[in-house]
mmCIF file of C-alpha atoms in Angstrom:
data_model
loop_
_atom_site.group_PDB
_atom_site.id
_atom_site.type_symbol
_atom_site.label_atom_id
_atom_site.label_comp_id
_atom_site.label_asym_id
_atom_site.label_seq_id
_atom_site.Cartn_x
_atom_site.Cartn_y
_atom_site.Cartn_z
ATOM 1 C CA UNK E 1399 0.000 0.000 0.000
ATOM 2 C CA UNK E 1400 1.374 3.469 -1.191
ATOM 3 C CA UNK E 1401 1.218 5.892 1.588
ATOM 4 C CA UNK E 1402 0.583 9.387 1.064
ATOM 5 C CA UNK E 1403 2.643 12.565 3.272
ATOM 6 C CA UNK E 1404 1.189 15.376 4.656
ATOM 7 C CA UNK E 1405 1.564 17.309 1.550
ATOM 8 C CA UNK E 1406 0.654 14.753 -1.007
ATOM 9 C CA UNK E 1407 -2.432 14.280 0.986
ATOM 10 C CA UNK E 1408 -2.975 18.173 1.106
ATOM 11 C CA UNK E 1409 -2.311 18.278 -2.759
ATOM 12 C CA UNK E 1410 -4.632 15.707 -3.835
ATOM 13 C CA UNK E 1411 -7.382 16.614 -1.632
ATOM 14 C CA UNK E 1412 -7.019 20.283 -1.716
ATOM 15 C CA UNK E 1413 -6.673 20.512 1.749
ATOM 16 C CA UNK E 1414 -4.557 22.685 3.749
ATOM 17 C CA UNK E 1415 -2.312 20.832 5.799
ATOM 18 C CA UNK E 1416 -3.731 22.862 8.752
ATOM 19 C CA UNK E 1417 -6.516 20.953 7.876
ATOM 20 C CA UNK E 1418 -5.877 18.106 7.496
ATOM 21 C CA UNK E 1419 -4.070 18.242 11.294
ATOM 22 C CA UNK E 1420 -7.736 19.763 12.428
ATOM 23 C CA UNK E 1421 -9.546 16.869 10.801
ATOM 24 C CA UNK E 1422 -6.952 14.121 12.350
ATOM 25 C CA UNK E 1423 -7.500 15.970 15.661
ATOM 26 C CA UNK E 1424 -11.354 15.238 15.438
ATOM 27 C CA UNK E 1425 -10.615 12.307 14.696
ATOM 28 C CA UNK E 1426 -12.379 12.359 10.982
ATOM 29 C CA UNK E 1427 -9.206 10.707 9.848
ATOM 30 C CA UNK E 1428 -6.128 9.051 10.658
ATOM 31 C CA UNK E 1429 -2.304 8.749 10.068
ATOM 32 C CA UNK E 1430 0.612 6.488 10.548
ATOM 33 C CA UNK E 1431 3.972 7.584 12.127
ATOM 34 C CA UNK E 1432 7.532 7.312 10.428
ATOM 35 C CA UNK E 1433 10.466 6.102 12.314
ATOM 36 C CA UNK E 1434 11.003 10.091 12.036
ATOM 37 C CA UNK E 1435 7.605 10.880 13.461
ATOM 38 C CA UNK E 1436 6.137 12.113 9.779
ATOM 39 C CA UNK E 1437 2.414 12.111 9.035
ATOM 40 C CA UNK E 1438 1.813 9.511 6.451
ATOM 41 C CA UNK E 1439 -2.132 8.754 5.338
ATOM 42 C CA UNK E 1440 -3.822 5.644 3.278
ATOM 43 C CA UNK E 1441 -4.752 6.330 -0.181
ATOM 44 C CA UNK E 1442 -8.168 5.709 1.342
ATOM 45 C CA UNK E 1443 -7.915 9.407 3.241
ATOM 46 C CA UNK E 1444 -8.994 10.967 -0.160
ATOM 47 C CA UNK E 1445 -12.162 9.525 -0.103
ATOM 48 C CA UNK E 1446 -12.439 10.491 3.369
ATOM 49 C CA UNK E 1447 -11.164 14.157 2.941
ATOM 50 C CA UNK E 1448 -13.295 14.494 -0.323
ATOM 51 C CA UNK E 1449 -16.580 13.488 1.854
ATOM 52 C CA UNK E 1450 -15.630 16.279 4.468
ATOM 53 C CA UNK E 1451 -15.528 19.021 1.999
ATOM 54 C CA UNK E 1452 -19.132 18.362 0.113
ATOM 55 C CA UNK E 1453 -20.260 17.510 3.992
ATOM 56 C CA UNK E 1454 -19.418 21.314 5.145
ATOM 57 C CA UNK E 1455 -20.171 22.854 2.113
ATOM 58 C CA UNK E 1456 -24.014 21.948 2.422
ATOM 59 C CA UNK E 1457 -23.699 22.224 6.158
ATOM 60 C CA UNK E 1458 -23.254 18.959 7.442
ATOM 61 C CA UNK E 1459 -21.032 19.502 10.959
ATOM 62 C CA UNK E 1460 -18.012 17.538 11.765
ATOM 63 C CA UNK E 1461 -19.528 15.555 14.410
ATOM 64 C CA UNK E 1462 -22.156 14.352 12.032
ATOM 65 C CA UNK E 1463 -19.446 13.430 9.131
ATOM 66 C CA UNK E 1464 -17.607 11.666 12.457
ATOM 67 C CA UNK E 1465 -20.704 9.547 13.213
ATOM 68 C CA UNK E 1466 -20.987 8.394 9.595
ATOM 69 C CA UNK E 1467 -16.956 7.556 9.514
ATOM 70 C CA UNK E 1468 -17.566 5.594 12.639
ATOM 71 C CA UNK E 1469 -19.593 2.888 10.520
ATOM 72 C CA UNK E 1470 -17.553 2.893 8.147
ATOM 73 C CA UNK E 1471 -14.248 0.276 7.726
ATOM 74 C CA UNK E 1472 -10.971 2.081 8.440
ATOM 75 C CA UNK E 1473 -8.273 -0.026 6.349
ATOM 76 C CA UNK E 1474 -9.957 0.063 2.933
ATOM 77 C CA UNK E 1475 -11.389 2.009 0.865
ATOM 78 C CA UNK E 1476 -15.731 1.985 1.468
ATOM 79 C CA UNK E 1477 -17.930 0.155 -0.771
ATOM 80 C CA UNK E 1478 -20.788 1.852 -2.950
ATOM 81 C CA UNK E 1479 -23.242 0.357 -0.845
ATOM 82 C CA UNK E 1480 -21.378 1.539 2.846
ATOM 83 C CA UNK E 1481 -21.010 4.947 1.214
ATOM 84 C CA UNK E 1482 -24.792 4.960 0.238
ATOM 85 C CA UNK E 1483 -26.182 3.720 3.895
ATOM 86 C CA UNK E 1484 -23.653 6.584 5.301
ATOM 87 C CA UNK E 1485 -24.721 9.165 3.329
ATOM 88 C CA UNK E 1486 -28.792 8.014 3.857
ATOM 89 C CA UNK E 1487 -28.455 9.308 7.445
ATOM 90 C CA UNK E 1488 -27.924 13.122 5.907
ATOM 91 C CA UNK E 1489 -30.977 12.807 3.934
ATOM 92 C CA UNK E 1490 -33.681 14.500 6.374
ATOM 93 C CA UNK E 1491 -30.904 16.584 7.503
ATOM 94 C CA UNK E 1492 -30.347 17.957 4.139
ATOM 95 C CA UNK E 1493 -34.148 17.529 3.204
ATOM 96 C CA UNK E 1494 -34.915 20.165 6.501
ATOM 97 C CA UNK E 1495 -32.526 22.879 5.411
ATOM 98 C CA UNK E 1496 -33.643 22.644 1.640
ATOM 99 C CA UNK E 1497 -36.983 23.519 3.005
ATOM 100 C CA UNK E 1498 -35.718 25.955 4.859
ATOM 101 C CA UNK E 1499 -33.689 27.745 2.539
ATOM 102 C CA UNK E 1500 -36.950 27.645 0.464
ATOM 103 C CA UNK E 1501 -38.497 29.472 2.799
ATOM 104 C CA UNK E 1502 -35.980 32.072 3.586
ATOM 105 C CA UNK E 1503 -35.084 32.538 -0.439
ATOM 106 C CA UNK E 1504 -39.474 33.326 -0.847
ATOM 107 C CA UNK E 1505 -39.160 35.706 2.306
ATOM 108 C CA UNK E 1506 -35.794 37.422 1.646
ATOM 109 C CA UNK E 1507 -37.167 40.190 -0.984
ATOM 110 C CA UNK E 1508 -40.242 41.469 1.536
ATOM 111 C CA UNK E 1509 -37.432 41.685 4.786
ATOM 112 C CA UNK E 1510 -34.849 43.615 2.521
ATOM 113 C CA UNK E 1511 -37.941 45.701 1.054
ATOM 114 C CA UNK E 1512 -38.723 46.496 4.461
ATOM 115 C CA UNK E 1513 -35.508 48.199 5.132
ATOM 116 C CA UNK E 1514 -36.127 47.275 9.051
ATOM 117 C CA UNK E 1515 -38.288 50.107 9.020
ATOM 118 C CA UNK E 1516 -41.228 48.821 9.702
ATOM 119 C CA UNK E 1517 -41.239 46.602 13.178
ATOM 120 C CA UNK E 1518 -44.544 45.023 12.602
ATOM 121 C CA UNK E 1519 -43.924 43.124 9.583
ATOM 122 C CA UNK E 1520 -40.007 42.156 10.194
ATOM 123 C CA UNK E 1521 -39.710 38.567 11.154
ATOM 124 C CA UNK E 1522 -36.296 39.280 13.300
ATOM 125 C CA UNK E 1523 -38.138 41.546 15.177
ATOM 126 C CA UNK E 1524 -38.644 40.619 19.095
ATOM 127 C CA UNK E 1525 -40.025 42.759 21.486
ATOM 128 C CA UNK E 1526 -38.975 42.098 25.223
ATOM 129 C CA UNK E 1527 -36.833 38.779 23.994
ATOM 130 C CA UNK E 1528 -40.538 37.089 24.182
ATOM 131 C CA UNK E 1529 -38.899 34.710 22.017
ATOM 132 C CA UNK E 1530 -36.231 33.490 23.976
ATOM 133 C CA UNK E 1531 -38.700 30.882 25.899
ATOM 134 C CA UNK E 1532 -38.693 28.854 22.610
ATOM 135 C CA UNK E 1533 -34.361 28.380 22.175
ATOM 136 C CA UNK E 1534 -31.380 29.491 20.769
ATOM 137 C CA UNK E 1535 -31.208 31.977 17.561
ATOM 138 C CA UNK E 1536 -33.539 33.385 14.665
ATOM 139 C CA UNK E 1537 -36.499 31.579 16.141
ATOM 140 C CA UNK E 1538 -39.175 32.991 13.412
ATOM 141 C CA UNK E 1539 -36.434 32.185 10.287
ATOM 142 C CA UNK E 1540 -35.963 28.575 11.562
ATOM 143 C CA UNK E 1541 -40.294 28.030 12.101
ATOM 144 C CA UNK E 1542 -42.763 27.905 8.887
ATOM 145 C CA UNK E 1543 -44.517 31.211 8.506
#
């Protein structure tokens, strides 16, 4: 088996090296030592890497990508069908925020038309923090109108 160093890995992937030291850290993927103590990764750590970057660019977070490694075999390459049940488990996830992104992308022309001038009809607005009680951030963006 060819092993790969820290910058052929960064190279292929287009990964910073940073990066790739982050993602090792979470323990999204792994490395073998050198005599010398160099970084050297399986051939199967492209795969890996190139499921990390389409996972955070629709918004999938590193803890979720580290629950689907988890079921996945660590000295070979995946098969189609381990890749498919892996990537199954994203599905409502990514289902939810298509819906919401819907909803923001038909409500986004009447907030910016507002201007924020006109308190009644902006859906940010919250008078008293009334909507605290109900969690954590934009409250009326993340609820169906």
């Amino acid at each position: 088996m060819q092993e790969l160093s820290v910058g052929e890995a960064a190279s292929r992937s287009g990964v910073a090296v940073s990066a790739l030291h982050f993602y090792e850290k979470k323990g999204l993927i792994r490395s073998l030592r050198t005599a010398g103590n160099q970084r050297r990764y399986a051939r199967d750590v492209l795969r890996r890497l190139a499921v990390i970057r389409v996972a955070q660019r629709v918004g999938i977070p590193l803890e979720a990508v580290k629950r689907a490694f988890a079921t996945l075999p660590d000295e070979r390459t995946p098969t189609r069908a381990e890749w498919a049940r892996m990537s199954a488990a994203w599905r409502e996830e990514l289902d939810l925020r298509i819906e919401q992104l819907n909803l923001l992308r038909h409500q986004l022309t009447e907030c910016i038309g507002c201007g924020c001038l006109s308190l009644q009809r902006c859906r940010l607005a919250n008078p008293g923090d009334v909507l605290a009680t109900e969690g954590d951030g934009p409250r009326r963006w993340l609820s169906h109108p």
